[in-house]
Amino acid sequence: SGFHLYRVQPITGGFQFYVDGALKTTINATFPNGTPLKIAASAFAGSPALSVDFARVAAYPASGTFTSSVFDAGAIANWLNASWTASLPTGTSIVIETRSGNVATPDGTWSAWTATGTGGSISSPAGRYFQYRVRYATTDATQTAVFSDISILWS
């Protein structure tokens, strides 16, 4: 009961599990190279309630990409400008790219991905559908950019 600090430390051939800084157990396990690992927390049966104050990855990859779902403007739209909120620790960066099209599922008729310009200007052509992606990069495995939100201006 109470609050605890949990740490899962990958080691050669397995993982070490710590609670409040004390090693509790080690398991042997291997994953194929390139297998993405994710953070998950669960109380399984729901009792007692689980509360997670924060979760973090101790080593971030050098790069990564988030691709949004497709936005439907309901009619042909002119995509004008993007503004976003992000935290960029030293050594990290993000690039916002956009594309547009006139069919709901991106295909060869959609525009190519293009980076937003100065001030967030969007160069994707007019179209009914729109999508953005965020490309992350870091030169420090202990730091990553945090992308919080985005607003798209269109007419």
PDB file of C-alpha atoms in Angstrom:
ATOM      1  CA  SER A   1       0.000   0.000   0.000  1.00  0.00           C
ATOM      2  CA  GLY A   2       1.085   3.605  -0.377  1.00  0.00           C
ATOM      3  CA  PHE A   3       3.210   5.158  -3.091  1.00  0.00           C
ATOM      4  CA  HIS A   4       6.263   3.372  -4.473  1.00  0.00           C
ATOM      5  CA  LEU A   5       8.879   3.890  -7.130  1.00  0.00           C
ATOM      6  CA  TYR A   6       9.069   0.962  -9.554  1.00  0.00           C
ATOM      7  CA  ARG A   7      11.913   0.430 -12.006  1.00  0.00           C
ATOM      8  CA  VAL A   8      12.246  -2.213 -14.696  1.00  0.00           C
ATOM      9  CA  GLN A   9      15.868  -2.424 -15.833  1.00  0.00           C
ATOM     10  CA  PRO A  10      16.708  -4.348 -19.026  1.00  0.00           C
ATOM     11  CA  ILE A  11      19.873  -6.442 -18.668  1.00  0.00           C
ATOM     12  CA  THR A  12      21.530  -8.919 -20.989  1.00  0.00           C
ATOM     13  CA  GLY A  13      19.157 -11.877 -21.184  1.00  0.00           C
ATOM     14  CA  GLY A  14      16.407 -10.454 -19.001  1.00  0.00           C
ATOM     15  CA  PHE A  15      15.013  -7.757 -16.722  1.00  0.00           C
ATOM     16  CA  GLN A  16      15.557  -6.670 -13.140  1.00  0.00           C
ATOM     17  CA  PHE A  17      12.598  -5.388 -11.104  1.00  0.00           C
ATOM     18  CA  TYR A  18      13.165  -2.803  -8.365  1.00  0.00           C
ATOM     19  CA  VAL A  19      10.732  -1.371  -5.806  1.00  0.00           C
ATOM     20  CA  ASP A  20      11.835   1.792  -3.998  1.00  0.00           C
ATOM     21  CA  GLY A  21      15.426   1.219  -5.141  1.00  0.00           C
ATOM     22  CA  ALA A  22      15.680  -2.383  -3.880  1.00  0.00           C
ATOM     23  CA  LEU A  23      16.110  -5.246  -6.366  1.00  0.00           C
ATOM     24  CA  LYS A  24      13.132  -7.581  -5.863  1.00  0.00           C
ATOM     25  CA  THR A  25      13.529 -10.121  -8.666  1.00  0.00           C
ATOM     26  CA  THR A  26      15.209 -10.850 -11.974  1.00  0.00           C
ATOM     27  CA  ILE A  27      13.565 -12.705 -14.844  1.00  0.00           C
ATOM     28  CA  ASN A  28      15.154 -14.213 -17.915  1.00  0.00           C
ATOM     29  CA  ALA A  29      13.520 -13.067 -21.123  1.00  0.00           C
ATOM     30  CA  THR A  30      14.540 -12.133 -24.633  1.00  0.00           C
ATOM     31  CA  PHE A  31      12.783 -10.238 -27.384  1.00  0.00           C
ATOM     32  CA  PRO A  32      13.641 -10.192 -31.074  1.00  0.00           C
ATOM     33  CA  ASN A  33      15.810  -7.202 -32.015  1.00  0.00           C
ATOM     34  CA  GLY A  34      13.725  -4.160 -32.899  1.00  0.00           C
ATOM     35  CA  THR A  35      10.730  -5.172 -30.757  1.00  0.00           C
ATOM     36  CA  PRO A  36       9.223  -1.927 -29.426  1.00  0.00           C
ATOM     37  CA  LEU A  37       8.603  -2.015 -25.682  1.00  0.00           C
ATOM     38  CA  LYS A  38       5.794   0.017 -24.142  1.00  0.00           C
ATOM     39  CA  ILE A  39       4.795   1.139 -20.658  1.00  0.00           C
ATOM     40  CA  ALA A  40       1.546  -0.212 -19.201  1.00  0.00           C
ATOM     41  CA  ALA A  41       0.049  -0.160 -15.708  1.00  0.00           C
ATOM     42  CA  SER A  42      -2.876  -2.220 -14.498  1.00  0.00           C
ATOM     43  CA  ALA A  43      -4.589  -3.174 -11.239  1.00  0.00           C
ATOM     44  CA  PHE A  44      -6.034  -6.230 -13.090  1.00  0.00           C
ATOM     45  CA  ALA A  45      -9.102  -6.742 -10.856  1.00  0.00           C
ATOM     46  CA  GLY A  46      -9.422  -3.007 -10.154  1.00  0.00           C
ATOM     47  CA  SER A  47      -8.984  -3.281  -6.416  1.00  0.00           C
ATOM     48  CA  PRO A  48      -7.222  -1.612  -4.846  1.00  0.00           C
ATOM     49  CA  ALA A  49      -7.347   1.311  -7.277  1.00  0.00           C
ATOM     50  CA  LEU A  50      -4.143   1.969  -9.185  1.00  0.00           C
ATOM     51  CA  SER A  51      -2.707   5.479  -9.325  1.00  0.00           C
ATOM     52  CA  VAL A  52       0.279   6.320 -11.529  1.00  0.00           C
ATOM     53  CA  ASP A  53       1.823   9.733 -10.932  1.00  0.00           C
ATOM     54  CA  PHE A  54       4.170   9.499 -13.918  1.00  0.00           C
ATOM     55  CA  ALA A  55       5.914   6.991 -16.163  1.00  0.00           C
ATOM     56  CA  ARG A  56       9.034   7.535 -18.205  1.00  0.00           C
ATOM     57  CA  VAL A  57      11.446   5.715 -20.440  1.00  0.00           C
ATOM     58  CA  ALA A  58      15.049   5.834 -19.224  1.00  0.00           C
ATOM     59  CA  ALA A  59      16.555   5.766 -22.725  1.00  0.00           C
ATOM     60  CA  TYR A  60      14.831   7.315 -25.720  1.00  0.00           C
ATOM     61  CA  PRO A  61      15.520   6.280 -29.314  1.00  0.00           C
ATOM     62  CA  ALA A  62      17.383   8.775 -31.510  1.00  0.00           C
ATOM     63  CA  SER A  63      14.267   9.371 -33.613  1.00  0.00           C
ATOM     64  CA  GLY A  64      10.585   8.561 -33.886  1.00  0.00           C
ATOM     65  CA  THR A  65       7.396   9.573 -35.662  1.00  0.00           C
ATOM     66  CA  PHE A  66       3.791  10.183 -34.623  1.00  0.00           C
ATOM     67  CA  THR A  67       1.217  10.258 -37.440  1.00  0.00           C
ATOM     68  CA  SER A  68      -2.210  11.735 -36.764  1.00  0.00           C
ATOM     69  CA  SER A  69      -5.513  10.317 -37.865  1.00  0.00           C
ATOM     70  CA  VAL A  70      -7.044  11.811 -41.008  1.00  0.00           C
ATOM     71  CA  PHE A  71      -9.125  14.974 -40.501  1.00  0.00           C
ATOM     72  CA  ASP A  72     -12.193  15.497 -42.715  1.00  0.00           C
ATOM     73  CA  ALA A  73     -12.999  19.182 -43.312  1.00  0.00           C
ATOM     74  CA  GLY A  74     -16.324  18.195 -44.916  1.00  0.00           C
ATOM     75  CA  ALA A  75     -15.477  20.153 -48.086  1.00  0.00           C
ATOM     76  CA  ILE A  76     -12.403  21.336 -49.983  1.00  0.00           C
ATOM     77  CA  ALA A  77     -10.344  23.460 -47.562  1.00  0.00           C
ATOM     78  CA  ASN A  78      -7.317  25.711 -47.833  1.00  0.00           C
ATOM     79  CA  TRP A  79      -4.809  24.623 -45.188  1.00  0.00           C
ATOM     80  CA  LEU A  80      -3.185  27.798 -43.884  1.00  0.00           C
ATOM     81  CA  ASN A  81      -1.198  27.551 -40.667  1.00  0.00           C
ATOM     82  CA  ALA A  82      -0.274  25.246 -37.797  1.00  0.00           C
ATOM     83  CA  SER A  83       0.569  26.254 -34.246  1.00  0.00           C
ATOM     84  CA  TRP A  84       1.608  23.846 -31.533  1.00  0.00           C
ATOM     85  CA  THR A  85       2.861  23.512 -27.996  1.00  0.00           C
ATOM     86  CA  ALA A  86       5.989  21.493 -27.352  1.00  0.00           C
ATOM     87  CA  SER A  87       8.784  21.225 -24.823  1.00  0.00           C
ATOM     88  CA  LEU A  88      12.212  20.894 -26.441  1.00  0.00           C
ATOM     89  CA  PRO A  89      14.987  20.030 -23.969  1.00  0.00           C
ATOM     90  CA  THR A  90      18.557  20.654 -25.147  1.00  0.00           C
ATOM     91  CA  GLY A  91      19.521  18.242 -27.921  1.00  0.00           C
ATOM     92  CA  THR A  92      15.932  17.515 -28.990  1.00  0.00           C
ATOM     93  CA  SER A  93      13.864  18.674 -31.936  1.00  0.00           C
ATOM     94  CA  ILE A  94      10.578  18.106 -33.723  1.00  0.00           C
ATOM     95  CA  VAL A  95       9.494  18.692 -37.299  1.00  0.00           C
ATOM     96  CA  ILE A  96       5.801  19.072 -38.141  1.00  0.00           C
ATOM     97  CA  GLU A  97       4.849  17.817 -41.595  1.00  0.00           C
ATOM     98  CA  THR A  98       1.482  17.865 -43.355  1.00  0.00           C
ATOM     99  CA  ARG A  99      -0.229  16.360 -46.356  1.00  0.00           C
ATOM    100  CA  SER A 100      -3.705  16.581 -47.883  1.00  0.00           C
ATOM    101  CA  GLY A 101      -5.968  14.780 -50.321  1.00  0.00           C
ATOM    102  CA  ASN A 102      -9.502  14.334 -51.562  1.00  0.00           C
ATOM    103  CA  VAL A 103     -10.102  10.690 -50.636  1.00  0.00           C
ATOM    104  CA  ALA A 104     -10.582   9.544 -47.031  1.00  0.00           C
ATOM    105  CA  THR A 105      -7.732   7.032 -47.019  1.00  0.00           C
ATOM    106  CA  PRO A 106      -4.288   8.383 -47.967  1.00  0.00           C
ATOM    107  CA  ASP A 107      -3.163   6.999 -51.305  1.00  0.00           C
ATOM    108  CA  GLY A 108      -1.066   8.004 -54.292  1.00  0.00           C
ATOM    109  CA  THR A 109      -3.364  10.954 -55.050  1.00  0.00           C
ATOM    110  CA  TRP A 110      -2.515  12.671 -51.751  1.00  0.00           C
ATOM    111  CA  SER A 111       0.173  15.339 -51.657  1.00  0.00           C
ATOM    112  CA  ALA A 112       3.654  14.468 -50.411  1.00  0.00           C
ATOM    113  CA  TRP A 113       4.609  15.201 -46.807  1.00  0.00           C
ATOM    114  CA  THR A 114       5.991  18.740 -46.474  1.00  0.00           C
ATOM    115  CA  ALA A 115       7.472  20.445 -43.431  1.00  0.00           C
ATOM    116  CA  THR A 116       5.664  23.466 -42.063  1.00  0.00           C
ATOM    117  CA  GLY A 117       7.371  26.713 -42.924  1.00  0.00           C
ATOM    118  CA  THR A 118       8.305  29.791 -40.951  1.00  0.00           C
ATOM    119  CA  GLY A 119       5.626  30.589 -38.395  1.00  0.00           C
ATOM    120  CA  GLY A 120       3.920  27.247 -39.040  1.00  0.00           C
ATOM    121  CA  SER A 121       2.784  28.008 -42.593  1.00  0.00           C
ATOM    122  CA  ILE A 122       1.302  24.969 -44.350  1.00  0.00           C
ATOM    123  CA  SER A 123       2.178  24.328 -47.978  1.00  0.00           C
ATOM    124  CA  SER A 124      -0.070  21.290 -48.476  1.00  0.00           C
ATOM    125  CA  PRO A 125      -2.546  21.993 -51.303  1.00  0.00           C
ATOM    126  CA  ALA A 126      -6.263  22.531 -50.826  1.00  0.00           C
ATOM    127  CA  GLY A 127      -8.121  19.314 -50.143  1.00  0.00           C
ATOM    128  CA  ARG A 128     -10.966  17.857 -48.135  1.00  0.00           C
ATOM    129  CA  TYR A 129      -8.762  15.626 -45.978  1.00  0.00           C
ATOM    130  CA  PHE A 130      -5.706  16.543 -43.951  1.00  0.00           C
ATOM    131  CA  GLN A 131      -3.097  14.768 -41.875  1.00  0.00           C
ATOM    132  CA  TYR A 132      -0.038  15.817 -39.904  1.00  0.00           C
ATOM    133  CA  ARG A 133       2.918  13.982 -38.472  1.00  0.00           C
ATOM    134  CA  VAL A 134       5.536  14.868 -35.904  1.00  0.00           C
ATOM    135  CA  ARG A 135       9.101  13.685 -36.426  1.00  0.00           C
ATOM    136  CA  TYR A 136      11.111  13.565 -33.188  1.00  0.00           C
ATOM    137  CA  ALA A 137      14.897  13.557 -32.839  1.00  0.00           C
ATOM    138  CA  THR A 138      17.295  13.594 -29.912  1.00  0.00           C
ATOM    139  CA  THR A 139      21.055  13.528 -29.519  1.00  0.00           C
ATOM    140  CA  ASP A 140      20.703  12.653 -25.803  1.00  0.00           C
ATOM    141  CA  ALA A 141      19.093   9.281 -24.942  1.00  0.00           C
ATOM    142  CA  THR A 142      17.943  10.694 -21.580  1.00  0.00           C
ATOM    143  CA  GLN A 143      15.920  13.502 -23.193  1.00  0.00           C
ATOM    144  CA  THR A 144      13.028  13.654 -25.627  1.00  0.00           C
ATOM    145  CA  ALA A 145      10.816  16.381 -27.005  1.00  0.00           C
ATOM    146  CA  VAL A 146       7.261  16.496 -25.648  1.00  0.00           C
ATOM    147  CA  PHE A 147       4.590  17.441 -28.204  1.00  0.00           C
ATOM    148  CA  SER A 148       1.438  18.569 -26.370  1.00  0.00           C
ATOM    149  CA  ASP A 149      -1.066  19.868 -28.910  1.00  0.00           C
ATOM    150  CA  ILE A 150      -1.600  21.345 -32.343  1.00  0.00           C
ATOM    151  CA  SER A 151      -4.104  23.757 -33.907  1.00  0.00           C
ATOM    152  CA  ILE A 152      -4.678  23.950 -37.647  1.00  0.00           C
ATOM    153  CA  LEU A 153      -6.051  27.099 -39.283  1.00  0.00           C
ATOM    154  CA  TRP A 154      -7.988  26.450 -42.480  1.00  0.00           C
ATOM    155  CA  SER A 155     -10.659  28.097 -44.602  1.00  0.00           C
TER     156      SER A 155
END
